[in-house]
Short mmCIF file of C-alpha atoms and ligand atoms in Angstrom, two decimals:
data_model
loop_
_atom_site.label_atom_id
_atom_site.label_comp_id
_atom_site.label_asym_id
_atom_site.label_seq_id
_atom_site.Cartn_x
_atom_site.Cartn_y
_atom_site.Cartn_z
CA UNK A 1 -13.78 -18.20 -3.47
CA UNK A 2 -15.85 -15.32 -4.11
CA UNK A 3 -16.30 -13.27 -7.25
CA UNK A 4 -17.15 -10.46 -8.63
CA UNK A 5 -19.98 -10.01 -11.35
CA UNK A 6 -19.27 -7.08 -13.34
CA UNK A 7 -21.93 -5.29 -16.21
CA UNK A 8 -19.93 -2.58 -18.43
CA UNK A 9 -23.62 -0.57 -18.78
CA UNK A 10 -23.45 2.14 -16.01
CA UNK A 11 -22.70 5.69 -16.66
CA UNK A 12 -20.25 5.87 -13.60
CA UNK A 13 -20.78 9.45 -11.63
CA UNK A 14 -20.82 10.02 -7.72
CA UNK A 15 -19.18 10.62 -4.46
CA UNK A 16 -16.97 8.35 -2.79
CA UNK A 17 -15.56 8.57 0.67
CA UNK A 18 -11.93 7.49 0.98
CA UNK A 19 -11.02 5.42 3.43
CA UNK A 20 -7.75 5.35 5.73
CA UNK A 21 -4.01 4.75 4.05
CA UNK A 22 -3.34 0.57 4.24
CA UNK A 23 0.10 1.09 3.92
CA UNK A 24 0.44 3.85 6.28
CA UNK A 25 -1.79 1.72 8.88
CA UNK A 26 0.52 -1.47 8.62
CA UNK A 27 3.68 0.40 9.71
CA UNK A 28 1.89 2.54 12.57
CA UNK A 29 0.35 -0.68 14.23
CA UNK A 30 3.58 -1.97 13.98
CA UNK A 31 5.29 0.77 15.71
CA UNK A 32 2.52 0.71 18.29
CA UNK A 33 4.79 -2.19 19.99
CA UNK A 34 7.44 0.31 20.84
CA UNK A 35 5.02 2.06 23.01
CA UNK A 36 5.59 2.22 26.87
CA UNK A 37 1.53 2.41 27.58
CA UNK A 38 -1.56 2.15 24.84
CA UNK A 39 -2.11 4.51 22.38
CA UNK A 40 -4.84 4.84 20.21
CA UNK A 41 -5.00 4.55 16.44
CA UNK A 42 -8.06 5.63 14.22
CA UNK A 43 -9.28 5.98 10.40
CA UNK A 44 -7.93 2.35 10.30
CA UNK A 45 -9.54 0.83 7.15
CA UNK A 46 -11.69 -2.14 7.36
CA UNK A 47 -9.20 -4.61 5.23
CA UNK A 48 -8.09 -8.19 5.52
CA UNK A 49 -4.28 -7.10 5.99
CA UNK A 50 -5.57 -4.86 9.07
CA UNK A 51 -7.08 -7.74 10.61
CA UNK A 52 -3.82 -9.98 9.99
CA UNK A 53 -1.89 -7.33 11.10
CA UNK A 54 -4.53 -7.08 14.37
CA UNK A 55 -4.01 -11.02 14.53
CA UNK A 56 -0.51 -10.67 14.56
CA UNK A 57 0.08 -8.14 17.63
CA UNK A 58 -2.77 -10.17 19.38
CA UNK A 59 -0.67 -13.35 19.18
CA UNK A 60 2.38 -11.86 20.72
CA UNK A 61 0.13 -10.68 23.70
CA UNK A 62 -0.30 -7.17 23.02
CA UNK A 63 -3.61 -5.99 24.20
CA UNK A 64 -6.07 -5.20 21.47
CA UNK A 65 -9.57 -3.53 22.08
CA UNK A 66 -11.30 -2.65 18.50
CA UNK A 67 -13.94 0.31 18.62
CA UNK A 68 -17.34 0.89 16.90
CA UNK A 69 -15.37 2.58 13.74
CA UNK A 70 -12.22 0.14 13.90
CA UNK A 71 -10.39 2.50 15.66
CA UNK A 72 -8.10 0.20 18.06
CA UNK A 73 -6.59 0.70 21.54
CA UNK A 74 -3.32 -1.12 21.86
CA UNK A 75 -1.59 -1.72 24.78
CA UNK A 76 2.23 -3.27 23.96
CA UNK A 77 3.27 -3.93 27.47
CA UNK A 78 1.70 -7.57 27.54
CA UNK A 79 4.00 -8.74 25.17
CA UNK A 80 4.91 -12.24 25.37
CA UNK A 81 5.82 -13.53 22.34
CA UNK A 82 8.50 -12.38 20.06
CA UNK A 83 7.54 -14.46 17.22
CA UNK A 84 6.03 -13.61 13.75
CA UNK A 85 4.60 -17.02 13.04
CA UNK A 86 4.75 -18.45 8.83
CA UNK A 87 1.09 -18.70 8.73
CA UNK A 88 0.22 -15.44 9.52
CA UNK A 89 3.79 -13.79 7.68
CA UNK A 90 2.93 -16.07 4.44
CA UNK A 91 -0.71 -14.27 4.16
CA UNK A 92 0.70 -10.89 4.34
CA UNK A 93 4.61 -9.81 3.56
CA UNK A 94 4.08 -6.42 5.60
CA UNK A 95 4.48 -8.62 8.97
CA UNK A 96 7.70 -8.04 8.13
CA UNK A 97 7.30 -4.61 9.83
CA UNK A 98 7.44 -6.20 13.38
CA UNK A 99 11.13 -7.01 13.30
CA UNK A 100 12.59 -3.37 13.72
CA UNK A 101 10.24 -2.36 16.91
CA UNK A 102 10.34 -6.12 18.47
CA UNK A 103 14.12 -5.78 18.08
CA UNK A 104 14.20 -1.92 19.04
CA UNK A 105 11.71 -2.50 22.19
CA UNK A 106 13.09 -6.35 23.12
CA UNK A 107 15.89 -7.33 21.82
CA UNK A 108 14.97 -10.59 20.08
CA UNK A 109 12.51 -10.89 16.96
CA UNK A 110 11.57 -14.12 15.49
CA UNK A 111 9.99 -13.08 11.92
CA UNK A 112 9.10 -15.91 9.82
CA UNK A 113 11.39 -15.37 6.17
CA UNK A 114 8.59 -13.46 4.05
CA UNK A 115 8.04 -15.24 0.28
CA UNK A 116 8.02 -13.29 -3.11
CA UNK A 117 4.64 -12.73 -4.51
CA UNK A 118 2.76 -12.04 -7.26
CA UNK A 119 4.75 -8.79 -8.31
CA UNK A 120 8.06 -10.05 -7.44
CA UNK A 121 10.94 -11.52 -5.21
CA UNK A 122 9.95 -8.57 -2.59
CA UNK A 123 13.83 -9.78 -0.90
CA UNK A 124 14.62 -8.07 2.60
CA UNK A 125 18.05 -7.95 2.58
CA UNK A 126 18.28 -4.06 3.08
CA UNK A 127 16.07 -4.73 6.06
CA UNK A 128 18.47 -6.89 7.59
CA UNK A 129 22.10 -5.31 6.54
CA UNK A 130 20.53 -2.07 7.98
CA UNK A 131 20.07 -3.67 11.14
CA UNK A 132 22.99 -5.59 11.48
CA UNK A 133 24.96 -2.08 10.90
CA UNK A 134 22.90 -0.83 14.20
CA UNK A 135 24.11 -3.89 16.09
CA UNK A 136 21.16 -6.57 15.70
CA UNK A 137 22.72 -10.52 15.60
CA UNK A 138 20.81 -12.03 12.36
CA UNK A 139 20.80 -15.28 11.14
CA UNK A 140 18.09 -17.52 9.17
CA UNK A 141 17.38 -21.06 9.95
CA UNK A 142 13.80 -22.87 9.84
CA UNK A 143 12.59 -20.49 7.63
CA UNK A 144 13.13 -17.79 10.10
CA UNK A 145 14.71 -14.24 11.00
CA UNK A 146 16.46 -14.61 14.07
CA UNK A 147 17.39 -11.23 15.37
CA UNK A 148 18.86 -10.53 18.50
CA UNK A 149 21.20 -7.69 20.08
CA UNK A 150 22.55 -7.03 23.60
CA UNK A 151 21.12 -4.23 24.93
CA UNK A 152 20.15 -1.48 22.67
CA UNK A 153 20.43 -1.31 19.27
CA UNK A 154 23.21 0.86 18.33
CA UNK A 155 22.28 4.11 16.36
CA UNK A 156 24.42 4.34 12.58
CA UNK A 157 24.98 5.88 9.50
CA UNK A 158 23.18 3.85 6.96
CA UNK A 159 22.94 4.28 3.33
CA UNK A 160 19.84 1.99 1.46
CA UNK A 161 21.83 0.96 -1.59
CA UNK A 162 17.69 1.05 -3.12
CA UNK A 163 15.11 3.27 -2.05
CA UNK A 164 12.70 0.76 -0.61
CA UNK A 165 9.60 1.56 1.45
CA UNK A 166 9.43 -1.12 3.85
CA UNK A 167 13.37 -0.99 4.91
CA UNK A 168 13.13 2.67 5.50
CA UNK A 169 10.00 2.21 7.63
CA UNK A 170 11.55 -1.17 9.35
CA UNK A 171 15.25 1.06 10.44
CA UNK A 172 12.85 4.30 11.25
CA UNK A 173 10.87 2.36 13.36
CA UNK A 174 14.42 0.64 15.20
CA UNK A 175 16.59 4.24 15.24
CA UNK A 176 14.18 5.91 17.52
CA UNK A 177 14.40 3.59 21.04
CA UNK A 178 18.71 2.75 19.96
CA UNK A 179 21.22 4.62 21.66
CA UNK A 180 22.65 7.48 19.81
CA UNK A 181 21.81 9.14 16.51
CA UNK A 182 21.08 6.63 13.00
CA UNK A 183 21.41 8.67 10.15
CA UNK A 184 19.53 6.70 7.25
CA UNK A 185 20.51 8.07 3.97
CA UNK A 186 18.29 7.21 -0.03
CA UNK A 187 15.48 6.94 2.44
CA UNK A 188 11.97 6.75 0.78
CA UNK A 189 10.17 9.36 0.66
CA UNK A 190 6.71 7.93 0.77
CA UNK A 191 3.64 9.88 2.46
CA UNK A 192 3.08 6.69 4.18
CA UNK A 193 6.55 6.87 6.08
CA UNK A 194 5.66 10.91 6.76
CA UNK A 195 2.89 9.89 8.33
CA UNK A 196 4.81 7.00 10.40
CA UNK A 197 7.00 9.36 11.33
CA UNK A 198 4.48 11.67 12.86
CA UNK A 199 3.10 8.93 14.52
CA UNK A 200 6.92 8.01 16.03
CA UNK A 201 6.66 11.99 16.78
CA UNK A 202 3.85 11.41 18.70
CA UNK A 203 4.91 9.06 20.82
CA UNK A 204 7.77 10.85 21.71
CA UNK A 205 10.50 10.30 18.79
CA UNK A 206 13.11 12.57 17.66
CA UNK A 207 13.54 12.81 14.09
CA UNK A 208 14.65 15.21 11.42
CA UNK A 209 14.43 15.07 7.74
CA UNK A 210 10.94 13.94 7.30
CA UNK A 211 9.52 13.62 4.01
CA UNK A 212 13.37 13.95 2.30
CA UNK A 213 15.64 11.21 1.71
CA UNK A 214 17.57 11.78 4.44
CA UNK A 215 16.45 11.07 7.90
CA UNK A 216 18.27 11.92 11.23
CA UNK A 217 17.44 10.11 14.50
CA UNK A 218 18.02 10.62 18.15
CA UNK A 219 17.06 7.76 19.89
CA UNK A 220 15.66 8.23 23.25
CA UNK A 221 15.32 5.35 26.11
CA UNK A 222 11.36 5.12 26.17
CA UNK A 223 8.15 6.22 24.02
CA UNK A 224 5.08 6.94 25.50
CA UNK A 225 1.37 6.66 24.72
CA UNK A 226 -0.51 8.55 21.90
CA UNK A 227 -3.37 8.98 19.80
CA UNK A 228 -2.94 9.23 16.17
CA UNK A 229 -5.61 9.28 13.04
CA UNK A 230 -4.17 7.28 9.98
CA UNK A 231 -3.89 9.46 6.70
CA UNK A 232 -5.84 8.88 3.48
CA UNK A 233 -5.50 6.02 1.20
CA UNK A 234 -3.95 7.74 -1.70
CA UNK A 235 -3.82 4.36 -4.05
CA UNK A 236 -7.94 3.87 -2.99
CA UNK A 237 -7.69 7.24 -4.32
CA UNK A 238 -6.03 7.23 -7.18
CA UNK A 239 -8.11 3.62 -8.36
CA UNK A 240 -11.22 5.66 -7.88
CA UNK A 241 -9.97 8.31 -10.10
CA UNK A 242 -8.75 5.95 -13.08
CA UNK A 243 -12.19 4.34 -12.72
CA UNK A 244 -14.13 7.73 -13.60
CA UNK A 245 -11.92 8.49 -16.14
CA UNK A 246 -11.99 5.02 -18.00
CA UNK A 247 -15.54 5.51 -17.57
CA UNK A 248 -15.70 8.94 -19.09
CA UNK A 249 -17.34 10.19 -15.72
CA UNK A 250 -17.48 12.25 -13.34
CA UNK A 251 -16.29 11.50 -9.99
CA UNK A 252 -15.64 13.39 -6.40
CA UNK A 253 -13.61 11.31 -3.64
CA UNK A 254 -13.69 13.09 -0.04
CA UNK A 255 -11.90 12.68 3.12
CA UNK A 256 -8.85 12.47 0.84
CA UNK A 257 -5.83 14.35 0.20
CA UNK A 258 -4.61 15.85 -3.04
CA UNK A 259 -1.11 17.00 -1.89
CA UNK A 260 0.23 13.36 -1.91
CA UNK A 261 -0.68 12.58 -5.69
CA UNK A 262 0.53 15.75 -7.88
CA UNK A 263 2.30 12.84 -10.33
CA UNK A 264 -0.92 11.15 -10.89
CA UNK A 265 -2.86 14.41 -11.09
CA UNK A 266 -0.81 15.39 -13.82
CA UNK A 267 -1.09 11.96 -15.94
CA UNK A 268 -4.81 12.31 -15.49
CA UNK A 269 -5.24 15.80 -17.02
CA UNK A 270 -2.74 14.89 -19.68
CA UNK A 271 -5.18 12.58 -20.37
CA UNK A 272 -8.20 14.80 -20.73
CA UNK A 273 -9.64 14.94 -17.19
CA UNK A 274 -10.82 18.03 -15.51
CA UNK A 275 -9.39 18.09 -12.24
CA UNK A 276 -10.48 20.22 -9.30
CA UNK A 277 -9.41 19.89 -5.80
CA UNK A 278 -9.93 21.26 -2.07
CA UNK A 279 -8.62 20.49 1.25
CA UNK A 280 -9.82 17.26 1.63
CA UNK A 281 -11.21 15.92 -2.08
CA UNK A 282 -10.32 15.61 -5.31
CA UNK A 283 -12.84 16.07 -8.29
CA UNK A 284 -11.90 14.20 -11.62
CA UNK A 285 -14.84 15.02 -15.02
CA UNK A 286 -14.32 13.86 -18.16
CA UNK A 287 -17.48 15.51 -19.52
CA UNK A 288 -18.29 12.82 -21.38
CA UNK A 289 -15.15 12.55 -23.64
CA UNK A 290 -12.97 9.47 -23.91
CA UNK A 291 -9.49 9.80 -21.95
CA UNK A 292 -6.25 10.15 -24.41
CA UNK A 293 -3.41 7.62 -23.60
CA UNK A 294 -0.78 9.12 -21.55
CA UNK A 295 2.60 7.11 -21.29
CA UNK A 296 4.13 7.26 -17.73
CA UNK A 297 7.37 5.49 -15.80
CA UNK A 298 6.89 4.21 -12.29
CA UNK A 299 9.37 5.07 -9.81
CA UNK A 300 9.54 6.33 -5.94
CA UNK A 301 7.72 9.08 -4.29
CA UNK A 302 7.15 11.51 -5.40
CA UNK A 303 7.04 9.96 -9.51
CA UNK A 304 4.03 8.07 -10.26
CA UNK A 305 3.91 5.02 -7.91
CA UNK A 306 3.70 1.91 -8.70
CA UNK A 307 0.89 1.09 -6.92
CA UNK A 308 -1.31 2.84 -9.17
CA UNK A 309 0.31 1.43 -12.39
CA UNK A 310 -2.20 -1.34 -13.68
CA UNK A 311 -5.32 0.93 -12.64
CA UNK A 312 -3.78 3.50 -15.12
CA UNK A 313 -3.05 0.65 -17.52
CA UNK A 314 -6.92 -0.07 -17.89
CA UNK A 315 -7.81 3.80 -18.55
CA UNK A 316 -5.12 3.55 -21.38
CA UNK A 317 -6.71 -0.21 -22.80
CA UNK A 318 -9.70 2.41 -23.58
CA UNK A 319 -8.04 5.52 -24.30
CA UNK A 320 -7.79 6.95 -27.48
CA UNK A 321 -3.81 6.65 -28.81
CA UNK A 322 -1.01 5.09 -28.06
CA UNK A 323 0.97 5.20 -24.77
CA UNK A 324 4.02 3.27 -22.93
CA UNK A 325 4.16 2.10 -19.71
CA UNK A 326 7.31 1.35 -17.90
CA UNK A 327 7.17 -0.54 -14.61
CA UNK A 328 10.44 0.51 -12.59
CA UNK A 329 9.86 -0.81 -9.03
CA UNK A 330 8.84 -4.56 -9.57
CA UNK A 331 10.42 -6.88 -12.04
CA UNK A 332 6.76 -8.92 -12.61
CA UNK A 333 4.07 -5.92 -12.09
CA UNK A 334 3.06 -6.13 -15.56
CA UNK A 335 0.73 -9.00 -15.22
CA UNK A 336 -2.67 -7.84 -15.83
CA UNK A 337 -1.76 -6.94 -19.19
CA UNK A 338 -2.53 -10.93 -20.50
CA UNK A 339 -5.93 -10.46 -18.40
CA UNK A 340 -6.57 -7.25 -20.03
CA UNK A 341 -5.51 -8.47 -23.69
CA UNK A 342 -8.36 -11.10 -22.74
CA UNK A 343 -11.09 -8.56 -23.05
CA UNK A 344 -9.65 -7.27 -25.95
CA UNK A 345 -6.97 -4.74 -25.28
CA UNK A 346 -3.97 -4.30 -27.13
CA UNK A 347 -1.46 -4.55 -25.24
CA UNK A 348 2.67 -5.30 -26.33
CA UNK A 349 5.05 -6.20 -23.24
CA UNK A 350 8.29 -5.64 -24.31
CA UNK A 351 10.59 -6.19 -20.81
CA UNK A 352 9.15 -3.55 -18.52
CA UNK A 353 7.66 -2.03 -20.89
CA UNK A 354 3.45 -2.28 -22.15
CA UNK A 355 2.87 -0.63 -25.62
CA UNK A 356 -0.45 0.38 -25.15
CA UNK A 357 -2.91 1.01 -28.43
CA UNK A 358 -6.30 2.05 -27.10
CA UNK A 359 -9.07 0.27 -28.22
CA UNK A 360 -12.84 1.89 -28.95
CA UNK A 361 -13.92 -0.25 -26.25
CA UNK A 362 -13.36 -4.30 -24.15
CA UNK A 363 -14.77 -6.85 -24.00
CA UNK A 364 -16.48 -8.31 -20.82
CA UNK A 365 -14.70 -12.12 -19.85
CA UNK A 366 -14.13 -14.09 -16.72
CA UNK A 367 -10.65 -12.93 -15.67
CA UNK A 368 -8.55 -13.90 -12.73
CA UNK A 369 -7.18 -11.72 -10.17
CA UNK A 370 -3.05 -11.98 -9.08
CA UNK A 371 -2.38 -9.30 -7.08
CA UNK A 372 -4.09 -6.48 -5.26
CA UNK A 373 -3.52 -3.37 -7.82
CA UNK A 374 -4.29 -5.65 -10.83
CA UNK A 375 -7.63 -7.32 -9.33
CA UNK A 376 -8.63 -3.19 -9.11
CA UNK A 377 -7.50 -3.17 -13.11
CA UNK A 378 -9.32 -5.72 -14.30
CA UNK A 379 -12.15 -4.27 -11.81
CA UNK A 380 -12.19 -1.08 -13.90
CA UNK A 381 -11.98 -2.57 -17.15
CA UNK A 382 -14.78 -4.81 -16.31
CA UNK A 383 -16.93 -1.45 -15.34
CA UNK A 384 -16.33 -0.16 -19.34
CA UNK A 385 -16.58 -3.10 -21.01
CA UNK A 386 -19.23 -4.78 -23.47
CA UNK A 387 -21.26 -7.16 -21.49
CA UNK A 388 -19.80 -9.45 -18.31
CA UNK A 389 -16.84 -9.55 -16.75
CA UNK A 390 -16.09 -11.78 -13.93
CA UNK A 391 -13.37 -11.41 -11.41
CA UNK A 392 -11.97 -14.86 -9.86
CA UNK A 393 -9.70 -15.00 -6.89
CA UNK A 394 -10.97 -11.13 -5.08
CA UNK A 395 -9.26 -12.20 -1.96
CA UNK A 396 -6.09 -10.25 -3.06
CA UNK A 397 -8.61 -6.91 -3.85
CA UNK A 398 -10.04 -7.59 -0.28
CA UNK A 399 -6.70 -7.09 1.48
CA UNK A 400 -6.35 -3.63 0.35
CA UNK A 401 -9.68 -2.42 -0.93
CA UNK A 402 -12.75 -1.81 1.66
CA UNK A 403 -16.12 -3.45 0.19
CA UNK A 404 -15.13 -2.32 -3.49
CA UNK A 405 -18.33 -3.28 -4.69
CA UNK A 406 -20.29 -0.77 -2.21
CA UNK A 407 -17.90 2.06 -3.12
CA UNK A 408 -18.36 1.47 -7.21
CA UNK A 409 -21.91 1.03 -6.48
CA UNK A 410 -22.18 4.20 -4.90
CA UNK A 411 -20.90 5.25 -8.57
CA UNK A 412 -23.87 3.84 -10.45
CA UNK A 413 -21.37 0.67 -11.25
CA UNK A 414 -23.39 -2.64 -11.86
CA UNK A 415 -21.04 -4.93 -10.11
CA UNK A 416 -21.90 -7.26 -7.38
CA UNK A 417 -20.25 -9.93 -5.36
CA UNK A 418 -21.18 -13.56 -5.35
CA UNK A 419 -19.67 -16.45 -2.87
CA UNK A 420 -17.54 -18.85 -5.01
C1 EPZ B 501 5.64 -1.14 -0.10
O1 EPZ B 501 6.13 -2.45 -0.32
C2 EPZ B 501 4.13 -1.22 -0.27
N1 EPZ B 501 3.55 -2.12 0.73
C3 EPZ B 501 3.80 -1.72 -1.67
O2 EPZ B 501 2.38 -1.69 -1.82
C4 EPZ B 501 4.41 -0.75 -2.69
O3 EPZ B 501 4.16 -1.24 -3.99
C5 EPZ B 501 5.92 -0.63 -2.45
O4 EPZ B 501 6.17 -0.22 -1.08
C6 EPZ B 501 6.58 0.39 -3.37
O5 EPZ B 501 5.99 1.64 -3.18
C7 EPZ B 501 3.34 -1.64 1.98
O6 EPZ B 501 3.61 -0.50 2.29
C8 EPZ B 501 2.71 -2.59 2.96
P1 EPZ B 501 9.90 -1.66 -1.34
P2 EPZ B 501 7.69 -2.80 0.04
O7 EPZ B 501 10.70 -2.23 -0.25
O8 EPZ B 501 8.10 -2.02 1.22
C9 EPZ B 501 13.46 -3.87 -3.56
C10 EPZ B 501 0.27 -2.55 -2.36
O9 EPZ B 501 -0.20 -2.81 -3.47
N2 EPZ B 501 13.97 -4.24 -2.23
O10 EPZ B 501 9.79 -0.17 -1.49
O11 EPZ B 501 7.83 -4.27 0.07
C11 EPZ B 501 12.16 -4.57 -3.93
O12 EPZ B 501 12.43 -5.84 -4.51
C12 EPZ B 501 1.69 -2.94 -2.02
O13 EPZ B 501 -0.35 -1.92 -1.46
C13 EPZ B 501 15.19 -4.89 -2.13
O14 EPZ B 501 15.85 -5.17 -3.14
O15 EPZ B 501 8.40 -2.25 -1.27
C14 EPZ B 501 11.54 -3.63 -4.94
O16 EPZ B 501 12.10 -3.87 -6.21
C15 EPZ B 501 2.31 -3.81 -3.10
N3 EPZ B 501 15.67 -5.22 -0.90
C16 EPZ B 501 12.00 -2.25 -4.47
O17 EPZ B 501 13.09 -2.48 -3.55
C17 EPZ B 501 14.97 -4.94 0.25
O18 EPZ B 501 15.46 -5.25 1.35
C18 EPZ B 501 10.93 -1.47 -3.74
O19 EPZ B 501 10.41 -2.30 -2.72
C19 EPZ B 501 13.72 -4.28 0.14
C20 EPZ B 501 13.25 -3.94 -1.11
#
C-alpha cells in the first residue's frame, strides 16, 4: 500500500486549483441513467470513487466514452444489467445512488446491501421506506436490495424522519420519471443535491424547492439529453484552507466557490485568518500568526459539515487555547483524534465530544489512515509537525482527494508519495 512521507519544515503559501465536487459527481452520474439519450458531464474529478462509479454504469451496459479532461459522455440506453454487484458496492457505499434512477427508469434494481464504514453504520433504511411509500416492492436476501415496482413509481408525500444526504438525493433522483407529484419534506439541503437538481433540471425535470428542505416534484414520462459541468469541491476546499491556517500561511484556492462554505468561513476567521473572497476563490492569510482554537458543532447544510470536521480538528491540535468539538452526524467520526494524540496533541473524547488544548507544536510519527476526511487530518498535521510523519493506508485519501501530494506541493509542502 502506498504512503505518504511527510516533513513538517515548509512555510506553506501558494495557489491551488480546486477540483470538481466528489459528492456532487457521484449523484449526477448516477442520475445520468435516467436519461433517454447521452448527456455529457464535465469538471469530473480524477478520484478512485469516480472511476468505481464509471465501473459501475459500465457494467450495467451503459455506454461510457471518457475525454482528454475526464469529462465523460454517457449514453444510458444500453442498459442491460440492473445489478449493483458487492464487489464494486463494498469499495464505495455511494453505489447506493443507482437504486432510485434504475428503479425510476426500469423498474427493477438489484443493489448489493452497502456495509458501515469507518465513520459509522451509514444504514439506508430512509432510502428504502421512501421508496416503498412511492410504490417500489423491497426486500433483502443474499445480501441484496431487491427493488421492483409495476409500472411507474408512484409520486408521494414523504417526510425523512433524519435529514440525510444520500436518501434525499436517492427519492430526488426516483420523483422526477414517477407519475404524479412526490413532495419530500426535512430534505437536505446540501449544495451537492442543488447542484443534482440542476442537473435533473437539465435534463428536463420539474422541481421546486431547491436548496430548502422541502422539495416538490412533478414527474414527467421521459428525460432527455444534457450537458452539465459538476460544481466545486467545497470539502477539497475547505481541507486546503485548514491546511494554510494550521500552517500559519497564506493560501489562495481558485475555480472554487465561497457561497457554499459561509459556516466554515466564519470558524476560520474566529480563528485568526484573514479571509478574502471573489467569484470563484477564496483567499485564507494568517500573516504569520498561530490560529486560536475555535470550538464548533457539526450538523447539516448549511452548519459546519461534517466532512470538514477532523481537518478543523488538526488546526485546533496547534492552535493556541482550548476548543470543543462536537461531531453530530456520525456516531464514530472522531477517530483521528488517537492518531493525532500520537503526534502529541491533546486531545479528550468525551462521547461526541473532543476537548481540544492546543499544543505549541506535533510531533511527526507514522500514523494510519481510516477514513477519507481523517487521512486529510493527519495529512495536515503531518505538514506542521516536528520532523516525519508517515501516512499508512492513503487509499481512503485517494478516493476523494486528486493527487494530494501535487496540490500541497504546489504549497511549498515537503510531502511525497512512496509505493508500499
Ligand atoms: C453523504 O453521505 C456524503 N457522501 C458524506 O461524505 C457526508 O459525510 C454525508 O453525506 C453527510 O453530509 C456522499 O455524498 C457520497 P447521510 P450519506 O445519509 O448520504 C443517517 C465524504 O467524506 N442515515 O446524510 O451516506 C446516517 O447514519 C463522505 O465525502 C440514516 O439513519 O450521509 C447519518 O447518521 C463521508 N438512515 C446521517 O443520517 C438512512 O437511510 C447522515 O447521513 C440514511 C442516513
Amino acid at each position: 500500500m502506498d504512503k505518504l512521507i511527510i516533513k513538517g519544515d515548509g512555510a506553506i503559501s501558494g495557489t491551488l486549483k480546486i477540483s470538481g465536487a466528489k459528492n456532487s459527481a457521484l449523484p449526477i452520474l448516477a442520475a445520468s441513467l435516467l436519461a433517454d439519450g447521452p448527456v455529457h458531464i464535465g469538471n469530473l474529478p480524477h478520484l478512485n470513487d469516480i472511476t468505481t462509479m464509471i465501473t459501475l454504469l459500465r457494467c450495467m451496459g451503459v455506454e461510457i466514452t471518457l475525454n482528454e479532461k475526464l469529462s465523460v459522455e454517457i449514453d444510458p440506453r444500453s442498459v442491460n444489467e440492473l445489478t449493483a454487484p458487492y464487489e464494486l458496492v463494498k469499495t464505495m457505499r455511494a453505489s447506493i445512488l443507482v437504486l432510485g434512477p434504475l428503479l425510476a427508469r426500469h423498474g427493477v434494481a438489484n443493489v448489493s446491501f452497502p456495509g458501515g464504514c469507518a465513520i459509522g453504520s451509514r444504514p439506508v433504511d430512509i432510502h428504502l421506506k421512501g421508496l416503498e411509500a412511492m410504490g417500489a416492492k423491497i426486500s433483502i436476501d443474499g445480501g441484496f436490495i431487491r427493488a421492483r415496482c409495476n409500472g411507474r413509481l408512484k409520486g408521494a408525500n414523504i417526510t425523512m424522519e433524519k435529514v440525510t444526504v444520500g436518501a434525499t438525493e436517492n427519492l430526488l433522483m426516483a420523483a422526477v420519471l414517477a407519475k404524479g407529484t412526490t413532495v419530500l419534506h426535512n430534505a437536505a439541503r446540501e449544495p451537492e443535491i442543488v447542484d443534482l437538481a440542476e442537473f435533473l433540471l437539465a435534463m428536463g425535470a420539474q422541481i421546486e424547492g431547491i436548496g430548502t428542505g422541502t422539495l416538490r416534484v412533478h414527474g414527467v414520462s421521459r428525460l432527455n439529453s444534457c450537458a452539465f459541468t459538476v460544481m466545486p469541491d467545497r470539502i477539497e476546499t475547505g481541507t486546503f484552507l485548514a491546511a494554510g491556517a494550521a500552517a500559519r500561511g497564506k493560501v489562495r484556492m481558485t475555480h472554487t466557490r465561497a457561497d457554499t462554505l459561509d459556516a466554515v468561513l466564519l470558524k476560520f476567521e474566529e480563528a485568526g485568518a484573514h479571509i478574502s473572497t471573489g467569484d470563484s476563490w477564496i483567499e485564507l492569510d494568517m500573516k504569520g500568526n498561530r490560529p486560536k482554537a475555535v470550538s464548533f458543532r457539526t450538523a447539516p447544510y448549511p452548519a459546519f459539515p461534517t466532512d470538514i470536521q477532523s481537518q478543523f480538528m488538526a488546526m485546533n491540535a496547534v492552535a493556541e487555547g482550548k476548543a470543543t468539538v462536537v461531531e453530530t452526524i456520525f456516531e464514530n467520526r472522531l477517530v483521528q483524534v488517537h492518531e493525532l494524540n500520537r503526534m502529541g496533541a491533546n486531545i479528550v473524547l468525551e462521547g461526541n465530544t473532543a476537548i481540544v488544548t492546543g499544543v505549541e507544536s506535533l510531533k511527526g510519527a507514522p500514523v494510519m489512515a481510516s477514513d477519507l476526511r481523517a487521512s486529510a487530518s493527519l495529512v495536515i498535521a503531518g505538514m506542521v509537525a516536528k520532523g516525519t510523519t508517515i501516512v499508512d493506508r492513503i487509499y481512503h485519501i485517494d478516493r476523494g482527494y486528486e493527487c494530494i501530494e501535487e496540490k500541497l506541493q504546489q504549497l511549498g509542502a515537503n510531502i511525497r508519495r512512496v509505493a508500499g
